[in-house]
Coordinates of C-alpha atoms in Angstrom, one line a residue:
M1 CA 121.4 81.1 128.2
G2 CA 121.3 78.2 125.5
T3 CA 119.0 78.5 122.6
S4 CA 115.8 76.6 123.2
I5 CA 113.0 75.7 120.7
G6 CA 111.3 73.6 123.1
A7 CA 108.4 70.7 122.3
V8 CA 108.4 70.6 118.5
E9 CA 106.5 68.7 115.5
V10 CA 108.7 68.0 112.7
S11 CA 107.3 69.0 109.2
A12 CA 108.9 66.8 106.2
E13 CA 110.1 69.0 103.3
R14 CA 107.6 67.9 101.1
E15 CA 104.9 68.9 103.7
W16 CA 106.0 72.4 104.6
R17 CA 106.6 73.7 101.2
A18 CA 103.3 72.8 99.8
R19 CA 102.0 74.5 103.1
A20 CA 104.1 77.7 102.2
R21 CA 102.9 77.6 98.5
R22 CA 99.5 77.3 99.8
H23 CA 100.0 80.5 101.8
E24 CA 101.8 82.6 99.2
E25 CA 98.8 81.8 97.0
R26 CA 96.2 82.7 99.3
V27 CA 98.0 85.9 100.1
D28 CA 98.2 87.1 96.5
A29 CA 94.5 86.6 95.6
L30 CA 93.7 88.5 99.1
T31 CA 96.5 91.7 97.9
A32 CA 96.3 91.5 94.3
D33 CA 93.9 94.5 94.2
H34 CA 95.5 96.7 96.5
L35 CA 99.0 96.1 95.0
R36 CA 97.5 96.9 91.5
R37 CA 95.9 100.2 93.0
R38 CA 99.6 101.0 94.5
R39 CA 101.2 100.8 91.0
E40 CA 98.5 102.9 89.7
G41 CA 98.8 105.5 92.3
V42 CA 94.6 104.7 93.2
R43 CA 93.4 105.4 96.9
H44 CA 90.9 103.0 98.1
P45 CA 89.1 104.6 101.1
V46 CA 88.4 101.4 102.9
E47 CA 90.9 98.8 101.9
D48 CA 94.2 100.8 102.3
F49 CA 93.6 101.2 106.0
L50 CA 94.8 97.6 106.0
F51 CA 98.2 98.2 105.2
T52 CA 98.8 101.8 106.4
Y53 CA 97.2 102.1 109.7
Y54 CA 98.3 98.2 110.1
N55 CA 102.0 98.4 109.5
F56 CA 102.4 95.1 107.9
K57 CA 103.3 95.3 104.1
P58 CA 102.0 92.4 101.7
A59 CA 105.2 91.4 101.3
R60 CA 105.7 90.3 104.8
L61 CA 102.1 88.9 104.8
R62 CA 103.3 86.7 101.7
R63 CA 106.3 85.5 103.8
W64 CA 105.5 82.2 105.2
H65 CA 106.5 80.8 108.8
P66 CA 105.4 77.7 110.5
G67 CA 105.3 79.1 114.0
A68 CA 106.3 78.0 117.3
G69 CA 106.4 74.3 117.8
T70 CA 107.2 73.4 114.4
V71 CA 110.7 72.1 112.9
L72 CA 110.9 71.9 109.3
A73 CA 113.2 69.1 108.2
G74 CA 115.1 68.8 105.0
E75 CA 117.9 70.4 103.4
G76 CA 116.0 73.4 101.9
A77 CA 114.8 74.5 105.4
R78 CA 118.5 75.7 105.9
E79 CA 117.7 78.4 103.4
L80 CA 115.7 79.7 106.0
L81 CA 118.5 80.7 108.4
S82 CA 118.7 83.9 107.2
E83 CA 115.3 84.8 108.7
R84 CA 115.6 86.6 112.2
F85 CA 114.7 84.2 115.2
T86 CA 115.7 80.8 113.3
V87 CA 117.7 78.3 114.4
E88 CA 119.6 74.7 113.4
T89 CA 118.4 72.2 115.4
P90 CA 119.5 68.4 114.9
E91 CA 116.0 68.0 113.5
G92 CA 115.7 70.8 110.8
V93 CA 115.3 74.7 111.6
G94 CA 112.9 76.1 113.8
L95 CA 112.0 79.2 115.8
D96 CA 114.7 80.1 118.8
V97 CA 112.3 80.7 121.4
E98 CA 114.5 82.6 124.0
A99 CA 115.8 85.0 121.1
F100 CA 112.5 85.6 120.2
L101 CA 111.1 86.3 123.8
A102 CA 114.0 88.3 124.3
A103 CA 113.4 90.7 121.4
R104 CA 110.0 90.7 121.5
P105 CA 108.6 91.7 125.2
V106 CA 105.3 92.8 124.3
V107 CA 104.1 88.9 124.1
D108 CA 103.4 89.3 127.6
F109 CA 101.0 92.4 127.1
V110 CA 99.5 90.7 124.2
E111 CA 98.4 87.6 126.7
R112 CA 97.5 89.6 129.2
L113 CA 94.9 92.0 126.7
L114 CA 93.7 89.0 124.8
S115 CA 93.1 86.8 128.2
A116 CA 91.2 89.8 129.6
V117 CA 89.3 90.4 126.3
A118 CA 88.2 86.7 126.5
D119 CA 87.2 86.4 130.0
R120 CA 84.4 89.5 129.0
P121 CA 80.9 89.3 127.7
A122 CA 80.8 90.9 123.8
H123 CA 78.7 94.5 124.5
L124 CA 76.8 95.1 121.2
G125 CA 74.8 98.1 119.9
C126 CA 77.8 100.7 119.7
F127 CA 76.3 101.2 116.0
G128 CA 80.1 102.4 114.7
L129 CA 79.4 105.8 116.3
H130 CA 83.0 106.3 116.8
E131 CA 83.6 106.9 113.1
W132 CA 80.6 109.6 113.1
A133 CA 82.3 111.2 116.4
M134 CA 85.7 111.3 114.1
V135 CA 83.9 114.1 111.7
Y136 CA 81.8 115.6 114.6
R137 CA 81.4 119.6 113.8
A138 CA 84.4 119.0 112.0
G139 CA 85.6 121.4 109.1
E140 CA 87.6 118.8 107.3
V141 CA 87.1 114.9 107.3
R142 CA 89.6 112.0 107.4
H143 CA 88.4 110.9 104.1
G144 CA 88.1 114.1 101.8
Q145 CA 87.9 112.2 98.5
V146 CA 84.7 110.4 99.9
P147 CA 81.2 112.5 100.5
L148 CA 79.3 112.2 103.9
R149 CA 76.2 110.4 103.2
L150 CA 74.1 113.1 105.3
G151 CA 76.0 116.0 105.1
H152 CA 77.8 117.8 107.9
E153 CA 74.5 119.0 109.8
G154 CA 73.1 115.7 109.1
T155 CA 75.9 113.7 110.5
D156 CA 76.1 116.2 113.5
R157 CA 72.6 115.1 114.4
V158 CA 73.2 111.7 114.3
V159 CA 76.2 112.0 117.0
E160 CA 74.1 114.1 119.2
S161 CA 70.8 111.9 119.2
H162 CA 72.9 108.5 120.3
R163 CA 74.4 107.6 123.6
I164 CA 78.0 107.1 122.4
R165 CA 80.1 104.6 124.3
C166 CA 83.3 103.6 122.7
S167 CA 85.9 101.6 124.8
H168 CA 88.9 101.2 122.4
F169 CA 91.4 103.9 122.7
D170 CA 92.8 103.8 119.2
A171 CA 89.2 104.7 117.9
F172 CA 88.6 107.2 120.8
R173 CA 91.9 109.2 120.3
F174 CA 90.6 110.1 116.4
F175 CA 87.3 111.9 118.0
T176 CA 87.0 115.4 117.4
E177 CA 87.7 117.8 120.4
D178 CA 83.8 118.4 120.4
A179 CA 82.8 114.9 120.2
R180 CA 85.2 113.6 123.0
P181 CA 83.0 115.1 126.0
L182 CA 79.9 113.1 124.3
N183 CA 81.8 109.5 125.0
T184 CA 80.5 108.0 128.2
L185 CA 84.0 106.1 128.7
R186 CA 87.5 107.8 128.9
P187 CA 89.5 105.2 127.1
T188 CA 93.5 105.5 127.4
R189 CA 96.5 103.3 126.6
E190 CA 96.9 102.5 129.7
A191 CA 93.7 101.4 130.7
Q192 CA 93.2 99.4 127.3
V193 CA 93.9 95.9 129.2
D194 CA 90.6 96.6 131.5
L195 CA 88.4 98.1 128.9
D196 CA 88.6 96.2 125.4
Q197 CA 85.8 93.8 125.0
P198 CA 85.3 91.1 122.2
G199 CA 82.2 92.8 120.5
C200 CA 84.4 96.3 119.9
L201 CA 85.2 96.2 116.0
H202 CA 88.7 97.7 116.3
A203 CA 89.7 95.2 119.3
G204 CA 88.5 92.3 116.5
M205 CA 90.8 94.3 113.9
D206 CA 93.5 94.3 116.0
L207 CA 93.7 90.7 116.4
Y208 CA 95.6 91.2 113.1
K209 CA 97.8 93.6 114.7
W210 CA 98.7 91.3 117.6
A211 CA 99.2 88.3 115.2
Y212 CA 102.0 89.9 113.1
K213 CA 103.5 91.6 115.9
L214 CA 104.1 87.8 117.2
S215 CA 105.4 86.6 114.2
P216 CA 107.2 84.1 113.0
A217 CA 106.0 82.7 116.3
V218 CA 102.5 82.8 114.8
P219 CA 101.8 80.5 111.9
S220 CA 101.5 82.5 108.8
E221 CA 97.8 80.7 108.4
L222 CA 96.7 82.0 111.6
V223 CA 97.9 85.8 110.9
V224 CA 96.2 85.8 107.4
D225 CA 93.2 84.3 108.9
C226 CA 93.3 87.3 111.1
F227 CA 93.7 89.6 108.5
E228 CA 91.1 88.6 106.6
L229 CA 88.8 88.9 109.4
A230 CA 90.2 92.7 109.7
R231 CA 89.2 93.0 106.2
E232 CA 85.5 92.2 107.0
I233 CA 85.2 94.3 110.0
R234 CA 86.8 97.0 108.1
E235 CA 84.4 96.9 105.4
L236 CA 81.4 96.8 108.0
D237 CA 83.2 99.7 109.5
M238 CA 83.1 101.9 107.0
R239 CA 79.9 101.0 105.6
A240 CA 78.2 101.8 109.0
S241 CA 80.2 105.1 108.8
P242 CA 79.0 108.7 107.6
Y243 CA 80.8 108.6 104.7
D244 CA 78.9 107.5 101.4
L245 CA 81.1 104.5 99.7
R246 CA 78.5 103.4 97.1
A247 CA 80.9 104.9 94.3
W248 CA 83.3 102.3 95.4
G249 CA 80.9 99.2 95.7
Y250 CA 79.6 99.5 99.3
E251 CA 75.8 99.8 100.4
P252 CA 75.5 102.1 103.5
V253 CA 74.4 100.5 106.7
R254 CA 71.7 102.7 107.9
I255 CA 72.7 103.3 111.8
E256 CA 70.4 106.2 111.9
T257 CA 67.7 103.7 111.1
A258 CA 66.0 100.6 113.0
E259 CA 67.1 98.4 110.4
G260 CA 70.3 99.4 110.2
K261 CA 71.2 99.1 113.8
A262 CA 70.0 95.4 113.6
A263 CA 71.8 94.5 110.7
Y264 CA 74.7 96.5 112.1
M265 CA 74.5 94.6 115.7
S266 CA 73.8 90.8 114.1
A267 CA 77.2 91.3 111.9
Q268 CA 78.8 92.6 115.1
E269 CA 77.7 89.7 116.8
G270 CA 78.9 87.5 114.1
F271 CA 82.4 88.7 114.1
A272 CA 82.8 88.8 118.0
G273 CA 82.0 84.9 117.5
R274 CA 85.0 84.5 115.2
G275 CA 87.1 86.8 116.8
A276 CA 86.7 84.6 120.0
V277 CA 88.1 81.9 118.1
L278 CA 91.0 83.4 116.7
R279 CA 91.8 85.3 120.2
E280 CA 92.2 81.5 121.5
R281 CA 94.6 80.4 118.7
L282 CA 96.8 83.5 119.6
L283 CA 96.5 82.8 123.3
G284 CA 97.5 79.2 122.5
V285 CA 100.6 80.5 121.0
C286 CA 101.7 82.7 123.8
R287 CA 101.0 79.7 125.8
L288 CA 103.4 77.6 123.6
L289 CA 106.1 80.2 123.6
R290 CA 106.1 80.6 127.6
E291 CA 106.0 76.4 128.0
N292 CA 108.4 76.2 125.6
A293 CA 111.2 78.7 126.9
T294 CA 110.7 77.3 130.3
S295 CA 111.4 73.6 129.1
G296 CA 114.4 74.7 127.4
R297 CA 115.9 76.4 130.8

């Protein structure tokens, strides 16, 4: 099997260097506070999640790649040949599609999952109760440095007074043992393609995970677009949680009230719409990879 990069767009060195510089500046602005806190040993109950649960370090987020379908022209592009999956062609330096697909079988799963989610309507109104179910009747809570806004008993009453319908396995797996039977669904890893839906906050945040797992085939700008969405969703997720985060500057979304429920659903709908756009862009990368691999055979 020979090297294949498929159909390409050639980017002049001045253009791609400017693009890389804009990307680096954007990431620097997004990660500056996190990096400062990390140097000082200060934990953050909201933003740390983006760098711990999601296993993509700031330095990797900052590293720019043009993505599949683009070849970088100019002598400077040869500096990138030390990067994995890059190959030199007569036009310049680009992604070795065949090598990438051989090393990343996850591409097929990501395409199946994102396609399935894109074909479903968004289900709203879960009200972020997954976070409440994670501390239901628990002696210890995940964010021990943060108080519960309603206390343990008040938190348990909210869980018991609502119908919980969490469809996302990576949220459900953190439910307490007492909370699991209260969920109307039984999400599993094997059923993820069948259950994930576009209104789910975690499915929206996970667009970032799928973007970086497909890096460097995904343009770095798209990875950061997904990161920004995940960051905003994470904020809503925690503001609607049982934790009192006002000391960190986050006003609660009181989902135990009618007003809080309405605010949550409105934000959830907006995130679902933005996620649909990013999901389609990621699917476009998957299709491009498949087409380029086929054209190179």
